[in-house]
Amino acid sequence: MRELLVWEQNWLRQCGWSSEQIAALSVSNDQTPVEYLTGRARFIDLILQVNRQVLIPRVETEQLIELVKQAVWQSGTTINSIVEVGTGSGAIAIALARALPSVTIVATDISEGALSCARANVHHYFLDERIKLLWADLLIHSQLPPADNYFLVANLPYIPTRDYQKLDTCVREYEPRLALDGGADGFEVIRHLLKQVAPLENKPLGIFLEVDPSHSLDFVRDYSQYQWQKVTDEFGRGRFLVGTRIDKIDANHNE
Ligand SMILES: C[S@@+](CC[C@H](N)C(=O)[O-])C[C@H]1O[C@@H](n2cnc3c(N)ncnc32)[C@H](O)[C@@H]1O
């Protein structure tokens, strides 16, 4: 039998479920996350369409939006594009496009299913002109902004494979593995992304990553063109990794 939490009952009600339907679900064995049952999920002030091809956007990721927004504002008018890798439902790209009206976004995903969900959400929020959605294994070099005045943002899979097996059933059995499993040490996809960035001439000015707070982040030392800083979430866990291009820090100091 499934015991529905209060917020789950409220969400079902808000999405038009009747008391009878909610009562029937609570005595069933169905463990499907309520967001997949309703086809909708909340992210900041957005209501996004979701399905089992995409990760249900997490509340932790809302802080990533704040970090990027602050960094864009602090950069003055320099940042006019953002590249988001692994867009899933489009949550990050849409939230950033709405918060930063002068910024255009290129968002990629390796899952066609995720891209079609993101496309529906981008369209719903009238952002088709400002968010370009592309299939890619991480970056597409030809689609990067020609100048270096852009940020790279990614919430890529970061759960080590051995921990993936231990995830709650409602996550492991319902959410896409492609969105969660980050390989042997959890950093395979993120490392691959940084390897793609390293040789670029037009490297992003800043890189903003969501990561697994319980694992060592020593691997970023190999990417010494950036100064790396761990940013904690509201529970004091190092959930974000922010890279700032060293040459830009030095240039600012010399001005
Ligand atoms: C953790 S989910 C994040 C989804 C969304 N950005 C969010 O924060 O809710 C990771 C996403 O990365 C995508 N992904 C995994 N490997 C990828 C790759 N090599 N290239 C592009 N996208 C990838 C998955 O399909 C999934 O949509």
Coordinates of C-alpha atoms and ligand atoms in Angstrom, one line a residue, residues 55 57 61 84-88 91-92 108-111 114 136-138 155-157 178-179 189, ligand 1:
L55 CA 14.4 13.6 -14.7
P57 CA 13.6 18.6 -11.7
T61 CA 18.9 22.6 -8.8
E84 CA 23.2 24.3 -21.0
V85 CA 24.3 20.6 -21.4
G86 CA 21.9 17.8 -20.4
T87 CA 18.7 19.9 -20.4
G88 CA 16.2 17.1 -19.7
A91 CA 14.0 23.3 -16.5
I92 CA 17.4 25.1 -16.2
T108 CA 21.6 20.0 -25.6
D109 CA 20.6 16.5 -24.6
I110 CA 21.6 13.1 -25.8
S111 CA 18.0 11.8 -25.3
A114 CA 14.1 14.5 -23.3
A136 CA 24.4 16.3 -28.8
D137 CA 26.7 14.1 -26.9
L138 CA 27.5 17.0 -24.6
N155 CA 23.4 19.2 -14.2
L156 CA 24.7 16.0 -15.7
P157 CA 24.3 12.5 -14.3
L178 CA 20.7 8.1 -18.5
A179 CA 19.9 11.1 -16.3
V189 CA 30.1 12.4 -18.0
Ligands
LIG1 C1 20.5 14.9 -14.1 S1 19.6 15.1 -15.6 C2 19.3 16.8 -15.6 C3 18.1 17.3 -16.3 C4 17.8 18.8 -16.2 N1 18.9 19.6 -16.6 C5 17.5 19.1 -14.7 O1 18.3 19.7 -14.0 O2 16.4 18.8 -14.2 C6 20.9 14.9 -16.8 C7 20.5 15.0 -18.3 O3 21.7 14.9 -19.0 C8 21.4 14.1 -20.2 N2 22.7 13.5 -20.6 C9 23.3 12.4 -20.1 N3 24.4 12.2 -20.8 C10 24.5 13.1 -21.8 C11 25.5 13.4 -22.8 N4 26.5 12.7 -23.0 N5 25.2 14.5 -23.6 C12 24.1 15.3 -23.4 N6 23.2 15.0 -22.5 C13 23.4 14.0 -21.6 C14 20.3 13.1 -19.8 O4 19.6 12.7 -20.9 C15 19.5 14.0 -18.8 O5 18.5 14.6 -19.5

